N, CA, C and O of each residue as an XYZ file, in Angstrom:
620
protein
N       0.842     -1.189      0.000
C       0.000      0.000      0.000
C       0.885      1.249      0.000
O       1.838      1.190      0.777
N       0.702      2.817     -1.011
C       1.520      3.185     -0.751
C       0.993      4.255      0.593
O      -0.131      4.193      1.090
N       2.195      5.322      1.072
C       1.976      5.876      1.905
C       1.270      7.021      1.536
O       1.112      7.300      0.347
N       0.824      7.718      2.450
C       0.222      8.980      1.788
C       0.849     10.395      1.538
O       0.247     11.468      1.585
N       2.118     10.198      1.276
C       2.989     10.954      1.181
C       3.028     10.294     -0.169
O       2.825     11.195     -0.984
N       3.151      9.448     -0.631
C       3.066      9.041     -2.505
C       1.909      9.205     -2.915
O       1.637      9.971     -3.840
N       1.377      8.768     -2.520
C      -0.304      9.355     -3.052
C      -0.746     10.725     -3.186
O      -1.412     11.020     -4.179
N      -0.394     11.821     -2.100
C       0.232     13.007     -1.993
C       0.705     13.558     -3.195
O      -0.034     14.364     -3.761
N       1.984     13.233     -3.786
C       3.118     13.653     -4.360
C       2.459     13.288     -5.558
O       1.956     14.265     -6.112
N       2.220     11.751     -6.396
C       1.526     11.306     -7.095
C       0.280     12.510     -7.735
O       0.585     13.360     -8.571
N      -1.064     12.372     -7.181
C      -1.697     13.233     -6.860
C      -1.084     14.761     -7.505
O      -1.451     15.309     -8.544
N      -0.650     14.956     -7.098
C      -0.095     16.644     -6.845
C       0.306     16.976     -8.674
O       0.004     17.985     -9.311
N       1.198     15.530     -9.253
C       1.829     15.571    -10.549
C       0.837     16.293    -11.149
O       1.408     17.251    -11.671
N      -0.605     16.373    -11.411
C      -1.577     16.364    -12.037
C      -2.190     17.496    -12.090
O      -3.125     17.861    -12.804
N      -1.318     18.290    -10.898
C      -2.157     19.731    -10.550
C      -1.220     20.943     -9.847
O      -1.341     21.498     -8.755
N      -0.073     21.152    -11.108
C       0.504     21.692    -10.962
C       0.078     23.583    -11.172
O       0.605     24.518    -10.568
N      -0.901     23.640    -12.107
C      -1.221     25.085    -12.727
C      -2.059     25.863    -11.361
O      -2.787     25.267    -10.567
N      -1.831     26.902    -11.347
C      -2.353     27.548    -10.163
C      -4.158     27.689    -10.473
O      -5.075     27.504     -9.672
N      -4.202     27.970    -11.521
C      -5.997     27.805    -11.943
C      -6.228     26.679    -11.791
O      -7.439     26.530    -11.626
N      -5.593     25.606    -11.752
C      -6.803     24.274    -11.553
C      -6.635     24.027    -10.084
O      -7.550     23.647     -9.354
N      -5.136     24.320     -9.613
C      -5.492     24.369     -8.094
C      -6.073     25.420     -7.248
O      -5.863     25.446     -6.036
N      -6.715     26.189     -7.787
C      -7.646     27.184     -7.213
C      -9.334     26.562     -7.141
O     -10.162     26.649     -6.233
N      -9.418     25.921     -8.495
C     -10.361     25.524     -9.283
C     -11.189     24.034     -8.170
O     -12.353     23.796     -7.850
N      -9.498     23.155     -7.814
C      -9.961     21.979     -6.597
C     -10.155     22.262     -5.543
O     -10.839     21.583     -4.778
N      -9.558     23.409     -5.229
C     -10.152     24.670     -3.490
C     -11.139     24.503     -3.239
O     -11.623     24.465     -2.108
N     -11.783     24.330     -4.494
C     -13.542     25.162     -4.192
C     -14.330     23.886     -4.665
O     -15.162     23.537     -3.828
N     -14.284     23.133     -5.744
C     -14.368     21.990     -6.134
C     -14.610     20.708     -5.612
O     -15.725     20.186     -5.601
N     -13.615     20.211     -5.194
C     -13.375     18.943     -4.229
C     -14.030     18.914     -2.759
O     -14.161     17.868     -2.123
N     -14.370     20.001     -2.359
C     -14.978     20.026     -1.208
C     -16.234     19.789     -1.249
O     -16.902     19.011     -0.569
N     -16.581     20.604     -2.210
C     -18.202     20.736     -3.016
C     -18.230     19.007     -3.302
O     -19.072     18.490     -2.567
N     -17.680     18.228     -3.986
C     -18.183     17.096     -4.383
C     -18.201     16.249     -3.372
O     -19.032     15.343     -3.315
N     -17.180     16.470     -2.354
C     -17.010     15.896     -1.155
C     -18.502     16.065     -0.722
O     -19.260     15.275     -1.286
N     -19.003     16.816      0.044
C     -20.331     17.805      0.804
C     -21.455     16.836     -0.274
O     -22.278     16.016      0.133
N     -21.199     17.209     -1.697
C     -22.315     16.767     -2.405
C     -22.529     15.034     -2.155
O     -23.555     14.814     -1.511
N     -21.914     14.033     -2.463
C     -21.621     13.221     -1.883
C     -22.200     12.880     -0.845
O     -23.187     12.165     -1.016
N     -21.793     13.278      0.725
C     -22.337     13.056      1.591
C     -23.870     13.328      1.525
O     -24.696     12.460      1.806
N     -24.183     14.548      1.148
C     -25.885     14.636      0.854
C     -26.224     13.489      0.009
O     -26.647     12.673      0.828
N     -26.282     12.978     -1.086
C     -26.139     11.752     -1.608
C     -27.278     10.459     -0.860
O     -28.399      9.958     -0.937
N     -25.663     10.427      0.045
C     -25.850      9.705      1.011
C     -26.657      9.768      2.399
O     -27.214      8.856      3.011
N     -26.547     11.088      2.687
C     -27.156     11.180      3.961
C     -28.824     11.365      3.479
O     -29.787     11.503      4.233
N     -28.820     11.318      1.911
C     -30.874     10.926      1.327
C     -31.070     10.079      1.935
O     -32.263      9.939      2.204
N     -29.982      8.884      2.593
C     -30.882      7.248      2.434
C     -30.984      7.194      3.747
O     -29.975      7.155      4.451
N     -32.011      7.185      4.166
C     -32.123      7.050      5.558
C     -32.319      5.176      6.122
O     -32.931      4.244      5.598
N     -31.695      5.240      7.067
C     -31.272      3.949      7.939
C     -32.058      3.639      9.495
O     -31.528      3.516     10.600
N     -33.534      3.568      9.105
C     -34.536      3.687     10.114
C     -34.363      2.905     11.305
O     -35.085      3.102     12.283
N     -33.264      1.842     11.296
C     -33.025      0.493     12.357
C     -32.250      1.682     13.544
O     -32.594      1.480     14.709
N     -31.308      2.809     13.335
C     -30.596      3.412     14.206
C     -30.841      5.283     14.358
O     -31.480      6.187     13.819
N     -30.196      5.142     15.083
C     -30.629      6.789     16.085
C     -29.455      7.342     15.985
O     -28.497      6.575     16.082
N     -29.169      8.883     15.754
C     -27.876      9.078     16.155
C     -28.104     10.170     17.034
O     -28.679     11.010     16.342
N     -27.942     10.684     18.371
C     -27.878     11.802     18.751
C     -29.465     12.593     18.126
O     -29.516     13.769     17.764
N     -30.395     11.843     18.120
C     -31.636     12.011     18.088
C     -31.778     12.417     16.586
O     -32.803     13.031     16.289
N     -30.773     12.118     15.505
C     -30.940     11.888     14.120
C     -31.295     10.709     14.034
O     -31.077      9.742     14.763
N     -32.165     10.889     12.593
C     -32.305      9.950     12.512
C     -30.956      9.517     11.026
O     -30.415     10.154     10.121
N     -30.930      8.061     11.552
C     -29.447      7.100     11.128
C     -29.513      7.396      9.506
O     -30.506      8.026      9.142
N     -28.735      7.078      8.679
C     -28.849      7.610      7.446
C     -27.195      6.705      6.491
O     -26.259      6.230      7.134
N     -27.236      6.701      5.678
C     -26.125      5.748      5.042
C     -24.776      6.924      5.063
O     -23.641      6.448      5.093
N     -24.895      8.017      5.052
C     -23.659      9.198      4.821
C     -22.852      8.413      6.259
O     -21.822      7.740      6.292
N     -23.871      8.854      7.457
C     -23.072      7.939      8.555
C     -22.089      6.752      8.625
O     -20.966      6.785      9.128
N     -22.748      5.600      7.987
C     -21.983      4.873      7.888
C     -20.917      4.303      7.112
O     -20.232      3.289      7.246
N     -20.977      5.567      5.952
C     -20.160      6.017      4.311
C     -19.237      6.590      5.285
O     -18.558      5.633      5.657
N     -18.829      7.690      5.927
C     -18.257      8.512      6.725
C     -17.485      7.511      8.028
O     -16.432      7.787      8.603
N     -17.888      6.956      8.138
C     -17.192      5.780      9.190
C     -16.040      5.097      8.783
O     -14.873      5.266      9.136
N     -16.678      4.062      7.754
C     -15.174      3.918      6.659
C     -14.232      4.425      5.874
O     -13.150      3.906      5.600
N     -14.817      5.839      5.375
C     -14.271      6.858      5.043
C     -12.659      6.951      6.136
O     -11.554      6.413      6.203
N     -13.347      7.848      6.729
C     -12.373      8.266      8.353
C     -11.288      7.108      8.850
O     -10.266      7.373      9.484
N     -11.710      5.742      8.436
C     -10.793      4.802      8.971
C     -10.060      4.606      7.529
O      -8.867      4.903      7.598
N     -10.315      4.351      6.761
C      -9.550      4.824      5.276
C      -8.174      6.011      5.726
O      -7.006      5.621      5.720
N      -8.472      7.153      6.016
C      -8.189      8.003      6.201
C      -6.850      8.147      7.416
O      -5.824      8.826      7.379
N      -7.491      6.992      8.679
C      -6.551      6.955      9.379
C      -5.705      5.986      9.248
O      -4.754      6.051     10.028
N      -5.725      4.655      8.161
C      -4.540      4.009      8.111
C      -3.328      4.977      6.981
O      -2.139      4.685      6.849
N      -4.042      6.132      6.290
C      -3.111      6.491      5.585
C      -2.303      7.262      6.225
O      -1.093      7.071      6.102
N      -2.927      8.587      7.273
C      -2.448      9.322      7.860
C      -3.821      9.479      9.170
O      -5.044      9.471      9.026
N      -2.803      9.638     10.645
C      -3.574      9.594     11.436
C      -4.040     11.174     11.867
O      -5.210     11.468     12.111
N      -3.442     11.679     11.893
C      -3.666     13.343     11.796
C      -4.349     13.939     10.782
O      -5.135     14.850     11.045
N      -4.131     13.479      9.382
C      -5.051     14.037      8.526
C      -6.581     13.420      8.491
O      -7.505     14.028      7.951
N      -6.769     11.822      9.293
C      -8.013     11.410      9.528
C      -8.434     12.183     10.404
O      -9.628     12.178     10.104
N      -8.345     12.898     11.331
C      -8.769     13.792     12.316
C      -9.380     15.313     11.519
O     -10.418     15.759     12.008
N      -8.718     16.148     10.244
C      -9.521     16.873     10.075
C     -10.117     16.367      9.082
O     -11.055     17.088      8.739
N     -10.013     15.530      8.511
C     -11.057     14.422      7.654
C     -12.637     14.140      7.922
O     -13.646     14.079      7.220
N     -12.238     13.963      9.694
C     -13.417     13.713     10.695
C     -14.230     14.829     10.608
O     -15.433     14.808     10.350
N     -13.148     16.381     10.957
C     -14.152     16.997     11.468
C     -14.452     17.612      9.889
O     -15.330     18.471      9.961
N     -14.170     17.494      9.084
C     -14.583     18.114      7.470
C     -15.956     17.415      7.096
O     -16.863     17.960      6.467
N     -15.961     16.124      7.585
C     -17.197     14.894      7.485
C     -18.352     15.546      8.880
O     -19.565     15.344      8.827
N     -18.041     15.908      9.423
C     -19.005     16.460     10.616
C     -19.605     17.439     10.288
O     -20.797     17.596     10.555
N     -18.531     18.711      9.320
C     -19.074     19.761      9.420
C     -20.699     19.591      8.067
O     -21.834     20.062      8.140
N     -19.800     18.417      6.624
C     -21.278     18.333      5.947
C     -21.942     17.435      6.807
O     -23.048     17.967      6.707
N     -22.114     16.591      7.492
C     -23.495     15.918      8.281
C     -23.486     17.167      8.454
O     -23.221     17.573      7.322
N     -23.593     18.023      9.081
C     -24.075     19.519      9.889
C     -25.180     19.952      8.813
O     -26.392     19.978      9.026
N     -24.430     20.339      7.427
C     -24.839     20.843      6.487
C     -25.921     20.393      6.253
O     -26.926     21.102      6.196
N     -25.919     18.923      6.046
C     -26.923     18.154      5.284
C     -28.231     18.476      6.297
O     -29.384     18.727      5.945
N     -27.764     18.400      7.485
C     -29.258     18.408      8.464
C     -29.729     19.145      8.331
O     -30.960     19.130      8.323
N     -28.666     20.746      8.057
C     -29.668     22.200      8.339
C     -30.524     22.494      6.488
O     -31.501     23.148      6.122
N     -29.836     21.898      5.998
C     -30.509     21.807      4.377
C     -31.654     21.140      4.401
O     -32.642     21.870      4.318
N     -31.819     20.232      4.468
C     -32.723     18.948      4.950
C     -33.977     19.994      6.281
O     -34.971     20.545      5.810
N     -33.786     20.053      7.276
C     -34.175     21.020      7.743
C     -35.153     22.419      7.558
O     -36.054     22.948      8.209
N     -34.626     22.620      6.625
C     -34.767     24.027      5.852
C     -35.828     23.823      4.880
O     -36.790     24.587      4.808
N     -35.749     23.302      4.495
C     -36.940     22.583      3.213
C     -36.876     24.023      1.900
O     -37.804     24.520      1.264
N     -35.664     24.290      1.889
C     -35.442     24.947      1.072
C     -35.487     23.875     -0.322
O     -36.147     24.298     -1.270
N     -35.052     22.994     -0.425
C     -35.590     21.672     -1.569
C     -34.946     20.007     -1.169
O     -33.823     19.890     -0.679
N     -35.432     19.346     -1.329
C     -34.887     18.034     -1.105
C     -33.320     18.063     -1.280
O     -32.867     18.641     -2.268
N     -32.499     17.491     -0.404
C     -31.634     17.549     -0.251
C     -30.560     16.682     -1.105
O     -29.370     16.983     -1.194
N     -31.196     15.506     -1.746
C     -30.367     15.113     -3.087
C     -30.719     16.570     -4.070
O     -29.947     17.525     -3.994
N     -31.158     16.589     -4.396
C     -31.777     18.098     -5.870
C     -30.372     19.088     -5.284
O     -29.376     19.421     -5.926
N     -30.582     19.268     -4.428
C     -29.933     20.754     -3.870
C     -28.107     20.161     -4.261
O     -27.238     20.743     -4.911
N     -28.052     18.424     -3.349
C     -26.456     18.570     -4.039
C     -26.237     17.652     -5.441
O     -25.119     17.270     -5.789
N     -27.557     17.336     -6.244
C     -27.392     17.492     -7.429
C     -26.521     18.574     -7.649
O     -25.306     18.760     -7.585
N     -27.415     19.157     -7.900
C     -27.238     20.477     -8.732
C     -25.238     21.273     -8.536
O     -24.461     21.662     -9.408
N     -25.071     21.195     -6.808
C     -23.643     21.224     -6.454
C     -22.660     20.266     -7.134
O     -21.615     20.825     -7.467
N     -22.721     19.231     -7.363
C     -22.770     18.111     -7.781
C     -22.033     18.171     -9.132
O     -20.845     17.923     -9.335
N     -23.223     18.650    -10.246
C     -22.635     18.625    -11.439
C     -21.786     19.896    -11.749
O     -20.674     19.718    -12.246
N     -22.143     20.945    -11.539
C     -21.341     22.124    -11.310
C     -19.941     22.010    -10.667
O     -18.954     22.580    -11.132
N     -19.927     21.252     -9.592
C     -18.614     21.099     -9.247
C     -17.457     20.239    -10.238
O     -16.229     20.323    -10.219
N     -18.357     19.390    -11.098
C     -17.555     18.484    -11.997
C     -17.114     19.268    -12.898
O     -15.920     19.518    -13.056
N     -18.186     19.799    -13.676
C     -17.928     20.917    -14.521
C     -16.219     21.782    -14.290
O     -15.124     21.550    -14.804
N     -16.580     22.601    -13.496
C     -15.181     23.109    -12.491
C     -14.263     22.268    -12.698
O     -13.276     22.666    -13.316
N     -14.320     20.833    -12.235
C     -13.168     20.386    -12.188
C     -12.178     19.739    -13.537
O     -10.988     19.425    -13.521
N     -13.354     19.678    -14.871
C     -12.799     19.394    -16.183
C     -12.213     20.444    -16.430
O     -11.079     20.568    -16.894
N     -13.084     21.395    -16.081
C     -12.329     22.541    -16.901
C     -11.024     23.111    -16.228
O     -10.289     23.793    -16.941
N     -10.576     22.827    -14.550
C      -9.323     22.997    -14.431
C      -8.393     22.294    -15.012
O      -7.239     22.686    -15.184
N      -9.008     20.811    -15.473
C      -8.068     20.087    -16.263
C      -7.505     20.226    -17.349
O      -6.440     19.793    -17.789
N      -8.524     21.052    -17.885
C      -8.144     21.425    -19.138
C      -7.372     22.619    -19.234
O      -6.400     22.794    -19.970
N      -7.807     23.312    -18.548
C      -6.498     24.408    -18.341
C      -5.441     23.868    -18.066
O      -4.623     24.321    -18.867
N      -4.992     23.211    -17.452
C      -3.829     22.490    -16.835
C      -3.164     21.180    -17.945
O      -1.996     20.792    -17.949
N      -4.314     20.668    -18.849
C      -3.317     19.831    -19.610
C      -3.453     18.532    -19.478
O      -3.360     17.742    -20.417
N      -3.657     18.261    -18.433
C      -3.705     17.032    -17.945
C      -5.029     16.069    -17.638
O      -6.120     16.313    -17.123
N      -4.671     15.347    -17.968
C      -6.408     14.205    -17.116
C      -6.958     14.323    -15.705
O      -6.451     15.237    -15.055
N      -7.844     13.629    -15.116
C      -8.108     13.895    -13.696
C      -7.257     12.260    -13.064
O      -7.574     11.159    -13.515
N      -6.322     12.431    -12.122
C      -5.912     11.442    -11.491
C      -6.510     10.319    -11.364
O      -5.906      9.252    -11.478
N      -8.012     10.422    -11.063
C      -8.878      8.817    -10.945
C      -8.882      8.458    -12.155
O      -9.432      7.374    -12.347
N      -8.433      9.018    -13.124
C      -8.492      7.967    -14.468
C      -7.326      7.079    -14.870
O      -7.030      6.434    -15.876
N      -6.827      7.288    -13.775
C      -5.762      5.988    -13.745
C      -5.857      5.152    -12.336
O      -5.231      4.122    -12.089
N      -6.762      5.813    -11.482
C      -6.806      4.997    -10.067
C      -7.737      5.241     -9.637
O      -7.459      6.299     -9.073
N      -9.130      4.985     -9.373
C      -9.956      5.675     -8.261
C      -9.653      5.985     -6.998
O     -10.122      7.052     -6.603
N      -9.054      5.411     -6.304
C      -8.543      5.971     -5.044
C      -8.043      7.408     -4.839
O      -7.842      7.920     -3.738
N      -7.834      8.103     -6.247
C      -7.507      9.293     -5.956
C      -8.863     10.606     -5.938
O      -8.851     11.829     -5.802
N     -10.143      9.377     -6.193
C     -11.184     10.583     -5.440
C     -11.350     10.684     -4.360
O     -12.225     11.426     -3.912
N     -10.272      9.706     -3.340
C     -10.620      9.912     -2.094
C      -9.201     11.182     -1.161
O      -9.079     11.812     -0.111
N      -8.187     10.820     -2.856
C      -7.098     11.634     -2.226
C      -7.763     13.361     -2.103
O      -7.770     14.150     -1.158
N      -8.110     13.434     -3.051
C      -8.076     15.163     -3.560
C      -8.273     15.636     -2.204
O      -7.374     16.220     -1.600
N      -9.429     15.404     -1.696
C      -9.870     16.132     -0.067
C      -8.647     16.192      0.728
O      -8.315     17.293      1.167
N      -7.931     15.166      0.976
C      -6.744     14.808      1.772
C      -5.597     16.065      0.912
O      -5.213     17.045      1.550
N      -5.373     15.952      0.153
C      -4.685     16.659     -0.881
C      -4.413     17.980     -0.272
O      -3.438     18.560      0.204
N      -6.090     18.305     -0.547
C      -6.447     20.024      0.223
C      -6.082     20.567      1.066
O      -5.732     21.740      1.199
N      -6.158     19.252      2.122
C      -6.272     19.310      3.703
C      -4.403     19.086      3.980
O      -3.877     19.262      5.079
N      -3.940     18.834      3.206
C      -2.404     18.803      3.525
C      -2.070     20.215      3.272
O      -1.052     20.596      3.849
N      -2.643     21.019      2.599
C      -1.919     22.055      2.464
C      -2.153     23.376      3.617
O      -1.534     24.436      3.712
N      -3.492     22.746      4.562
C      -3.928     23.636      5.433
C      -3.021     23.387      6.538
O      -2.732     24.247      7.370
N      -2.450     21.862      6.539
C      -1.811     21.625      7.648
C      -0.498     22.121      6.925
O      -0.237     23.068      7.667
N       0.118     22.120      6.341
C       1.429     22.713      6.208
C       1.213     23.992      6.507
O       2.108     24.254      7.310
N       0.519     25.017      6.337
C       0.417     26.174      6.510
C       0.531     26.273      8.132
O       1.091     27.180      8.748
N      -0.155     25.084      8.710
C      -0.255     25.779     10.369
C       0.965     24.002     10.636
O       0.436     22.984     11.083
N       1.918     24.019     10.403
C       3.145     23.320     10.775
C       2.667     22.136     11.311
O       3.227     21.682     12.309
N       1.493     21.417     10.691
C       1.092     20.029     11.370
C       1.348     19.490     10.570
O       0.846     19.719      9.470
N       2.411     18.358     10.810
C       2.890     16.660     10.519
C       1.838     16.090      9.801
O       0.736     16.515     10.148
N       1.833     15.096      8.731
C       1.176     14.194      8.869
C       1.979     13.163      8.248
O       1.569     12.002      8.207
């Protein structure tokens, strides 16, 4: 398995132009978030969480996070709380009845893809999962390395 410092580095080959890495800033999070809404549609009526009701994002987000911590144990930690903050999202959307909450990250959803061809194309290059899927799970991690270098955290 490699480490996540190759996956990292790997990763990174692909997104060297400052427009497409501006472009995954805003992007990858969005599909991340969209995603979890996705998921947090399917509700899981057998369990309770903290007086939610149980939902598949939960238990998508569980394996996620442990994914996360055999690669890096520090970056599974703001992994965690990046996964907390959309459950948050999803509830107060959901909540809100501003519109069903798949529609709403539809719509985030394809727009964010959009975004992300077209940084590719500025940049030249393909999107990394087209040689591995595992690297839709890097990009987030990707992001999140660069917040921790900024504030001098290891991973």
């Amino acid at each position: 398995m490699k480490t996540i410092y190759q996956w990292l580095s790997e990763y990174g080959e692909s997104h060297q132009n400052a427009t497409n890495k501006a472009v995954h800033s805003i992007c990858v999070p969005l599909i991340f978030f969209s995603i979890v809404g996705f998921f947090y549609s399917v509700k899981l009526p057998f369990f309770n969480v903290l007086g939610v009701e149980g939902n598949l994002a939960m238990l998508m987000l569980t394996f996620t996070t442990f994914y996360y911590f055999v690669l890096s144990k520090s970056l599974s930690i703001g992994m965690f709380v990046f996964s907390l903050i959309c459950l948050l999202l999803c509830l107060a959307i959901e909540s809100s009845g501003i519109a069903p909450l798949w529609q709403f990250c539809s719509t985030i959803f394809i727009f964010a893809w959009i975004g992300q061809f077209w940084g590719h194309k500025v940049e030249g290059r393909k999107p990394s999962f087209f040689k591995d899927l595992q690297f839709l799970m890097i990009g987030p991690a990707w992001l999140l390395s660069f917040i921790y270098q900024r504030f001098g955290i290891t991973f």
